[in-house]
mmCIF file of C-alpha atoms and ligand atoms in Angstrom:
data_model
loop_
_atom_site.group_PDB
_atom_site.id
_atom_site.type_symbol
_atom_site.label_atom_id
_atom_site.label_comp_id
_atom_site.label_asym_id
_atom_site.label_seq_id
_atom_site.Cartn_x
_atom_site.Cartn_y
_atom_site.Cartn_z
ATOM 1 C CA UNK A 1467 92.406 160.427 86.470
ATOM 2 C CA UNK A 1468 94.116 163.763 85.882
ATOM 3 C CA UNK A 1469 93.930 164.778 82.239
ATOM 4 C CA UNK A 1470 95.780 166.358 79.346
ATOM 5 C CA UNK A 1471 99.000 168.223 78.900
ATOM 6 C CA UNK A 1472 100.512 171.175 80.800
ATOM 7 C CA UNK A 1473 98.865 174.490 80.110
ATOM 8 C CA UNK A 1474 100.681 176.816 82.523
ATOM 9 C CA UNK A 1475 103.904 178.733 82.156
ATOM 10 C CA UNK A 1476 106.688 176.675 80.701
ATOM 11 C CA UNK A 1477 109.455 178.625 82.420
ATOM 12 C CA UNK A 1478 111.849 176.501 84.393
ATOM 13 C CA UNK A 1479 111.168 178.116 87.763
ATOM 14 C CA UNK A 1480 107.426 177.448 87.380
ATOM 15 C CA UNK A 1481 108.092 173.813 86.570
ATOM 16 C CA UNK A 1482 110.485 173.367 89.500
ATOM 17 C CA UNK A 1483 107.999 175.025 91.872
ATOM 18 C CA UNK A 1484 105.210 172.742 90.639
ATOM 19 C CA UNK A 1485 107.442 169.705 91.168
ATOM 20 C CA UNK A 1486 108.392 170.760 94.703
ATOM 21 C CA UNK A 1487 104.730 171.391 95.499
ATOM 22 C CA UNK A 1488 103.892 167.892 94.270
ATOM 23 C CA UNK A 1489 106.746 166.402 96.264
ATOM 24 C CA UNK A 1490 105.750 168.173 99.485
ATOM 25 C CA UNK A 1491 102.105 167.131 98.960
ATOM 26 C CA UNK A 1492 103.257 163.527 98.514
ATOM 27 C CA UNK A 1493 105.403 163.614 101.665
ATOM 28 C CA UNK A 1494 102.491 165.050 103.665
ATOM 29 C CA UNK A 1495 100.259 162.299 102.271
ATOM 30 C CA UNK A 1496 102.777 159.597 103.185
ATOM 31 C CA UNK A 1497 103.163 160.819 106.781
ATOM 32 C CA UNK A 1498 99.359 161.067 107.070
ATOM 33 C CA UNK A 1499 99.047 157.517 105.753
ATOM 34 C CA UNK A 1500 101.502 156.216 108.366
ATOM 35 C CA UNK A 1501 99.753 158.227 111.080
ATOM 36 C CA UNK A 1502 96.404 156.719 110.013
ATOM 37 C CA UNK A 1503 97.777 153.221 110.688
ATOM 38 C CA UNK A 1504 98.757 154.322 114.195
ATOM 39 C CA UNK A 1505 95.474 156.160 114.711
ATOM 40 C CA UNK A 1506 93.281 153.179 113.830
ATOM 41 C CA UNK A 1507 95.562 150.561 115.320
ATOM 42 C CA UNK A 1508 96.265 152.496 118.542
ATOM 43 C CA UNK A 1509 99.979 152.300 117.849
ATOM 44 C CA UNK A 1510 102.572 155.001 118.632
ATOM 45 C CA UNK A 1511 100.321 158.068 118.222
ATOM 46 C CA UNK A 1512 99.518 160.622 120.955
ATOM 47 C CA UNK A 1513 95.754 160.393 120.368
ATOM 48 C CA UNK A 1514 94.123 157.427 118.663
ATOM 49 C CA UNK A 1515 90.583 156.542 117.653
ATOM 50 C CA UNK A 1516 90.132 154.751 121.013
ATOM 51 C CA UNK A 1517 91.783 157.179 123.451
ATOM 52 C CA UNK A 1518 89.753 157.912 126.624
ATOM 53 C CA UNK A 1519 86.598 159.917 125.943
ATOM 54 C CA UNK A 1520 86.488 163.531 127.177
ATOM 55 C CA UNK A 1521 83.090 164.879 126.198
ATOM 56 C CA UNK A 1522 79.500 163.530 126.305
ATOM 57 C CA UNK A 1523 78.693 160.784 123.815
ATOM 58 C CA UNK A 1524 76.148 162.706 121.723
ATOM 59 C CA UNK A 1525 78.429 165.704 121.371
ATOM 60 C CA UNK A 1526 81.338 163.443 120.418
ATOM 61 C CA UNK A 1527 79.165 161.655 117.864
ATOM 62 C CA UNK A 1528 78.118 164.936 116.233
ATOM 63 C CA UNK A 1529 81.720 166.154 115.978
ATOM 64 C CA UNK A 1530 82.943 162.844 114.569
ATOM 65 C CA UNK A 1531 80.156 162.674 111.990
ATOM 66 C CA UNK A 1532 80.953 166.254 110.939
ATOM 67 C CA UNK A 1533 84.652 165.363 110.529
ATOM 68 C CA UNK A 1534 83.821 162.306 108.443
ATOM 69 C CA UNK A 1535 81.441 164.379 106.316
ATOM 70 C CA UNK A 1536 84.148 166.980 105.639
ATOM 71 C CA UNK A 1537 86.474 164.223 104.442
ATOM 72 C CA UNK A 1538 83.790 162.506 102.344
ATOM 73 C CA UNK A 1539 82.727 165.751 100.663
ATOM 74 C CA UNK A 1540 86.276 166.885 99.951
ATOM 75 C CA UNK A 1541 87.217 163.469 98.611
ATOM 76 C CA UNK A 1542 84.189 162.974 96.400
ATOM 77 C CA UNK A 1543 83.639 166.479 95.069
ATOM 78 C CA UNK A 1544 87.286 167.041 94.178
ATOM 79 C CA UNK A 1545 87.463 163.661 92.419
ATOM 80 C CA UNK A 1546 84.671 164.444 89.942
ATOM 81 C CA UNK A 1547 85.590 165.336 86.368
ATOM 82 C CA UNK A 1548 83.173 168.287 86.329
ATOM 83 C CA UNK A 1549 84.893 169.744 89.412
ATOM 84 C CA UNK A 1550 88.344 169.206 87.860
ATOM 85 C CA UNK A 1551 87.295 170.997 84.683
ATOM 86 C CA UNK A 1552 86.286 174.047 86.716
ATOM 87 C CA UNK A 1553 89.170 173.792 89.210
ATOM 88 C CA UNK A 1554 91.876 173.670 86.544
ATOM 89 C CA UNK A 1555 90.761 177.063 85.322
ATOM 90 C CA UNK A 1556 91.902 178.323 88.739
ATOM 91 C CA UNK A 1557 94.924 176.145 89.460
ATOM 92 C CA UNK A 1558 97.453 174.837 86.917
ATOM 93 C CA UNK A 1559 96.571 171.450 85.442
ATOM 94 C CA UNK A 1560 99.843 169.669 86.355
ATOM 95 C CA UNK A 1561 99.307 170.241 90.080
ATOM 96 C CA UNK A 1562 95.605 169.312 90.142
ATOM 97 C CA UNK A 1563 96.207 165.769 91.431
ATOM 98 C CA UNK A 1564 98.793 166.910 94.005
ATOM 99 C CA UNK A 1565 96.314 169.491 95.259
ATOM 100 C CA UNK A 1566 93.666 166.787 95.595
ATOM 101 C CA UNK A 1567 96.146 164.663 97.538
ATOM 102 C CA UNK A 1568 97.118 167.626 99.734
ATOM 103 C CA UNK A 1569 93.501 168.547 100.541
ATOM 104 C CA UNK A 1570 92.685 164.901 101.299
ATOM 105 C CA UNK A 1571 95.598 164.769 103.733
ATOM 106 C CA UNK A 1572 94.510 168.035 105.359
ATOM 107 C CA UNK A 1573 90.959 166.706 105.811
ATOM 108 C CA UNK A 1574 92.413 163.609 107.453
ATOM 109 C CA UNK A 1575 94.756 165.602 109.673
ATOM 110 C CA UNK A 1576 91.743 167.648 110.819
ATOM 111 C CA UNK A 1577 89.957 164.393 111.604
ATOM 112 C CA UNK A 1578 92.883 162.973 113.593
ATOM 113 C CA UNK A 1579 93.286 166.247 115.465
ATOM 114 C CA UNK A 1580 89.633 166.863 116.356
ATOM 115 C CA UNK A 1581 88.433 163.250 116.667
ATOM 116 C CA UNK A 1582 86.470 162.633 119.865
ATOM 117 C CA UNK A 1583 86.942 159.170 121.354
ATOM 118 C CA UNK A 1584 83.633 157.838 122.653
ATOM 119 C CA UNK A 1585 84.441 155.023 125.080
ATOM 120 C CA UNK A 1586 82.218 151.919 125.185
ATOM 121 C CA UNK A 1587 83.333 148.490 124.050
ATOM 122 C CA UNK A 1588 81.359 146.760 121.305
ATOM 123 C CA UNK A 1589 83.570 143.666 121.252
ATOM 124 C CA UNK A 1590 86.806 142.740 122.919
ATOM 125 C CA UNK A 1591 88.388 139.497 121.850
ATOM 126 C CA UNK A 1592 90.206 137.816 124.743
ATOM 127 C CA UNK A 1593 91.672 134.886 122.883
ATOM 128 C CA UNK A 1594 95.269 135.740 122.007
ATOM 129 C CA UNK A 1595 95.302 133.755 118.754
ATOM 130 C CA UNK A 1596 92.092 135.494 117.703
ATOM 131 C CA UNK A 1597 93.659 138.866 118.516
ATOM 132 C CA UNK A 1598 96.738 138.061 116.456
ATOM 133 C CA UNK A 1599 94.567 136.965 113.525
ATOM 134 C CA UNK A 1600 92.554 140.204 113.603
ATOM 135 C CA UNK A 1601 95.690 142.337 113.920
ATOM 136 C CA UNK A 1602 97.225 140.450 110.987
ATOM 137 C CA UNK A 1603 94.111 141.112 108.892
ATOM 138 C CA UNK A 1604 94.355 144.788 109.892
ATOM 139 C CA UNK A 1605 97.941 144.832 108.593
ATOM 140 C CA UNK A 1606 96.887 142.883 105.502
ATOM 141 C CA UNK A 1607 94.308 145.605 104.763
ATOM 142 C CA UNK A 1608 96.920 148.364 104.772
ATOM 143 C CA UNK A 1609 99.220 146.256 102.628
ATOM 144 C CA UNK A 1610 96.401 145.615 100.164
ATOM 145 C CA UNK A 1611 95.762 149.356 99.911
ATOM 146 C CA UNK A 1612 99.418 150.043 99.205
ATOM 147 C CA UNK A 1613 99.824 147.175 96.721
ATOM 148 C CA UNK A 1614 96.686 148.247 94.848
ATOM 149 C CA UNK A 1615 98.032 151.775 94.405
ATOM 150 C CA UNK A 1616 101.154 150.318 92.793
ATOM 151 C CA UNK A 1617 99.076 148.045 90.540
ATOM 152 C CA UNK A 1618 97.240 151.074 89.105
ATOM 153 C CA UNK A 1619 100.184 153.478 89.291
ATOM 154 C CA UNK A 1620 101.166 154.750 92.724
ATOM 155 C CA UNK A 1621 102.943 157.852 91.473
ATOM 156 C CA UNK A 1622 100.090 158.880 89.184
ATOM 157 C CA UNK A 1623 97.456 158.350 91.894
ATOM 158 C CA UNK A 1624 99.389 160.649 94.217
ATOM 159 C CA UNK A 1625 100.258 163.301 91.637
ATOM 160 C CA UNK A 1626 104.019 162.785 91.440
ATOM 161 C CA UNK A 1627 104.006 161.497 87.875
ATOM 162 C CA UNK A 1628 102.127 164.594 86.708
ATOM 163 C CA UNK A 1629 104.560 167.093 88.262
ATOM 164 C CA UNK A 1630 107.593 165.032 87.237
ATOM 165 C CA UNK A 1631 106.533 164.988 83.573
ATOM 166 C CA UNK A 1632 105.820 168.693 83.780
ATOM 167 C CA UNK A 1633 109.265 169.327 85.270
ATOM 168 C CA UNK A 1634 110.780 167.557 82.274
ATOM 169 C CA UNK A 1635 108.549 169.457 79.880
ATOM 170 C CA UNK A 1636 106.878 166.239 78.751
ATOM 171 C CA UNK A 1637 103.211 165.828 77.910
ATOM 172 C CA UNK A 1638 101.083 164.080 80.496
ATOM 173 C CA UNK A 1639 99.262 161.068 79.103
ATOM 174 C CA UNK A 1640 96.435 159.816 81.329
ATOM 175 C CA UNK A 1641 96.666 156.219 82.485
ATOM 176 C CA UNK A 1642 94.903 153.673 80.344
ATOM 177 C CA UNK A 1643 92.243 151.498 81.899
ATOM 178 C CA UNK A 1644 93.933 148.299 83.063
ATOM 179 C CA UNK A 1645 93.138 145.283 85.186
ATOM 180 C CA UNK A 1646 96.468 144.055 86.562
ATOM 181 C CA UNK A 1647 96.710 141.281 89.171
ATOM 182 C CA UNK A 1648 94.176 141.803 91.934
ATOM 183 C CA UNK A 1649 92.011 143.878 89.574
ATOM 184 C CA UNK A 1650 91.162 140.617 87.807
ATOM 185 C CA UNK A 1651 89.692 139.257 91.043
ATOM 186 C CA UNK A 1652 87.692 142.298 92.198
ATOM 187 C CA UNK A 1653 87.162 145.721 90.673
ATOM 188 C CA UNK A 1654 88.085 147.593 93.852
ATOM 189 C CA UNK A 1655 90.919 145.824 95.712
ATOM 190 C CA UNK A 1656 92.085 149.095 97.250
ATOM 191 C CA UNK A 1657 88.697 149.660 98.863
ATOM 192 C CA UNK A 1658 88.640 146.035 100.016
ATOM 193 C CA UNK A 1659 91.915 146.876 101.773
ATOM 194 C CA UNK A 1660 90.186 149.794 103.523
ATOM 195 C CA UNK A 1661 87.416 147.481 104.726
ATOM 196 C CA UNK A 1662 89.987 145.196 106.359
ATOM 197 C CA UNK A 1663 91.862 148.163 107.854
ATOM 198 C CA UNK A 1664 88.681 149.703 109.273
ATOM 199 C CA UNK A 1665 86.891 146.597 110.587
ATOM 200 C CA UNK A 1666 89.651 144.245 111.707
ATOM 201 C CA UNK A 1667 90.349 145.092 115.305
ATOM 202 C CA UNK A 1668 90.458 142.854 118.362
ATOM 203 C CA UNK A 1669 88.822 145.618 120.444
ATOM 204 C CA UNK A 1670 85.974 147.485 118.789
ATOM 205 C CA UNK A 1671 84.910 150.684 120.559
ATOM 206 C CA UNK A 1672 81.850 152.800 119.760
ATOM 207 C CA UNK A 1673 84.009 155.473 118.107
ATOM 208 C CA UNK A 1674 85.768 152.856 115.986
ATOM 209 C CA UNK A 1675 82.424 151.306 115.025
ATOM 210 C CA UNK A 1676 81.021 154.700 113.995
ATOM 211 C CA UNK A 1677 84.150 155.269 111.920
ATOM 212 C CA UNK A 1678 83.913 151.823 110.291
ATOM 213 C CA UNK A 1679 80.193 152.086 109.477
ATOM 214 C CA UNK A 1680 80.357 155.614 108.057
ATOM 215 C CA UNK A 1681 83.483 154.961 105.977
ATOM 216 C CA UNK A 1682 82.021 151.686 104.649
ATOM 217 C CA UNK A 1683 78.825 153.440 103.563
ATOM 218 C CA UNK A 1684 80.894 156.218 102.059
ATOM 219 C CA UNK A 1685 83.061 153.793 100.058
ATOM 220 C CA UNK A 1686 79.986 151.986 98.718
ATOM 221 C CA UNK A 1687 78.631 155.322 97.468
ATOM 222 C CA UNK A 1688 82.053 156.415 96.183
ATOM 223 C CA UNK A 1689 82.279 153.216 94.110
ATOM 224 C CA UNK A 1690 79.072 154.162 92.287
ATOM 225 C CA UNK A 1691 80.424 157.638 91.491
ATOM 226 C CA UNK A 1692 83.847 156.330 90.498
ATOM 227 C CA UNK A 1693 82.363 153.686 88.200
ATOM 228 C CA UNK A 1694 80.079 156.233 86.581
ATOM 229 C CA UNK A 1695 83.199 158.286 85.739
ATOM 230 C CA UNK A 1696 85.117 155.202 84.596
ATOM 231 C CA UNK A 1697 82.277 154.229 82.253
ATOM 232 C CA UNK A 1698 82.107 157.721 80.818
ATOM 233 C CA UNK A 1699 85.880 157.679 80.197
ATOM 234 C CA UNK A 1700 86.438 154.057 79.121
ATOM 235 C CA UNK A 1701 82.965 153.179 77.828
ATOM 236 C CA UNK A 1702 82.397 149.607 76.712
ATOM 237 C CA UNK A 1703 85.763 148.403 78.109
ATOM 238 C CA UNK A 1704 84.681 149.231 81.628
ATOM 239 C CA UNK A 1705 81.118 148.006 81.052
ATOM 240 C CA UNK A 1706 82.480 144.615 80.024
ATOM 241 C CA UNK A 1707 84.871 144.557 82.975
ATOM 242 C CA UNK A 1708 81.964 145.386 85.244
ATOM 243 C CA UNK A 1709 79.969 142.458 83.915
ATOM 244 C CA UNK A 1710 82.848 140.019 84.270
ATOM 245 C CA UNK A 1711 84.561 140.932 87.551
ATOM 246 C CA UNK A 1712 82.835 141.277 90.936
ATOM 247 C CA UNK A 1713 82.880 144.587 92.756
ATOM 248 C CA UNK A 1714 84.428 143.715 96.120
ATOM 249 C CA UNK A 1715 83.733 140.066 97.000
ATOM 250 C CA UNK A 1716 85.867 137.646 94.963
ATOM 251 C CA UNK A 1717 84.105 135.000 92.887
ATOM 252 C CA UNK A 1718 80.657 136.457 93.556
ATOM 253 C CA UNK A 1719 78.518 136.886 90.461
ATOM 254 C CA UNK A 1720 76.136 139.767 89.737
ATOM 255 C CA UNK A 1721 77.958 142.542 91.555
ATOM 256 C CA UNK A 1722 77.377 145.198 88.957
ATOM 257 C CA UNK A 1723 75.927 147.670 91.380
HETATM 258 C C1 LIG B 1307 91.809 155.521 95.003
HETATM 259 S S1 LIG B 1307 91.849 154.725 93.455
HETATM 260 C C2 LIG B 1307 90.867 153.323 93.786
HETATM 261 C C3 LIG B 1307 90.865 152.350 92.683
HETATM 262 C C4 LIG B 1307 89.823 151.235 92.819
HETATM 263 N N1 LIG B 1307 88.516 151.787 93.078
HETATM 264 C C5 LIG B 1307 90.182 150.264 93.908
HETATM 265 O O1 LIG B 1307 89.513 150.215 94.940
HETATM 266 O O2 LIG B 1307 91.163 149.527 93.722
HETATM 267 C C6 LIG B 1307 90.786 155.704 92.496
HETATM 268 C C7 LIG B 1307 91.305 155.995 91.095
HETATM 269 O O3 LIG B 1307 91.597 154.803 90.434
HETATM 270 C C8 LIG B 1307 91.140 154.880 89.095
HETATM 271 N N2 LIG B 1307 90.837 153.505 88.693
HETATM 272 C C9 LIG B 1307 89.951 152.676 89.234
HETATM 273 N N3 LIG B 1307 89.988 151.457 88.634
HETATM 274 C C10 LIG B 1307 90.941 151.551 87.678
HETATM 275 C C11 LIG B 1307 91.481 150.626 86.735
HETATM 276 N N4 LIG B 1307 91.022 149.374 86.644
HETATM 277 N N5 LIG B 1307 92.468 151.051 85.931
HETATM 278 C C12 LIG B 1307 92.944 152.304 86.006
HETATM 279 N N6 LIG B 1307 92.484 153.233 86.890
HETATM 280 C C13 LIG B 1307 91.500 152.854 87.716
HETATM 281 C C14 LIG B 1307 89.931 155.765 89.144
HETATM 282 O O4 LIG B 1307 89.718 156.421 87.937
HETATM 283 C C15 LIG B 1307 90.311 156.732 90.241
HETATM 284 O O5 LIG B 1307 90.975 157.846 89.718
#
């Protein structure tokens, strides 16, 4: 989580500018989020993950892996406390989270823009009830992501709380560790939502499968990094939580790693 109190200029114009920056970053995130639903679900977007392929398979695979790597690196490096400590010597503390959100959106926009569909069907469910079930689970995944952000604190996760408090000249207090609702069932409900959103499709193409496999592996690694940070911040509280609540599969014991 973003830390400590404002350290930059306290003049009103600076605070308003920081707030507007945070607001614009949030709006860009929200549009990117909506576009991602269309991109993965092949709904209402000019180019989706499964559009017709235009270049040879190997070339497309290389480009797509590079795009996913850019996103994974941006997302993981910028989330680390050590990076934030260095980064906030360059940018003002109150806009650190908004900048993270903005860069994440830009990495995703690059991915949507340059993504190379790869053709090839891995599975294609014909049964209409089966298709409806998978599409519903796809929607459920996105809903789970959104609900989980609100359970933690949607506006803090996306940087708005930080710039709003700064605008009002109030001290930012980092969120306390909490386990509301779904967080009592699994430690990472938001990432479970991603798994549903990435894997639940009635028609799985090669490009979609590459996306789902790489993002799944990435999330499993990201969980290790995130939990390492959470333990260093919350210590025994998180250790205990980790022993008591499974990582991603409800009711499964021994999911500490
Ligand atoms: C994108 S959210 C994902 C949260 C969680 N991994 C999940 O899948 O639901 C990542 C941020 O949530 C914070 N976080 C994770 N678990 C938390 C909890 N139980 N309480 C408060 N913050 C949490 C992390 O510190 C990190 O900044």
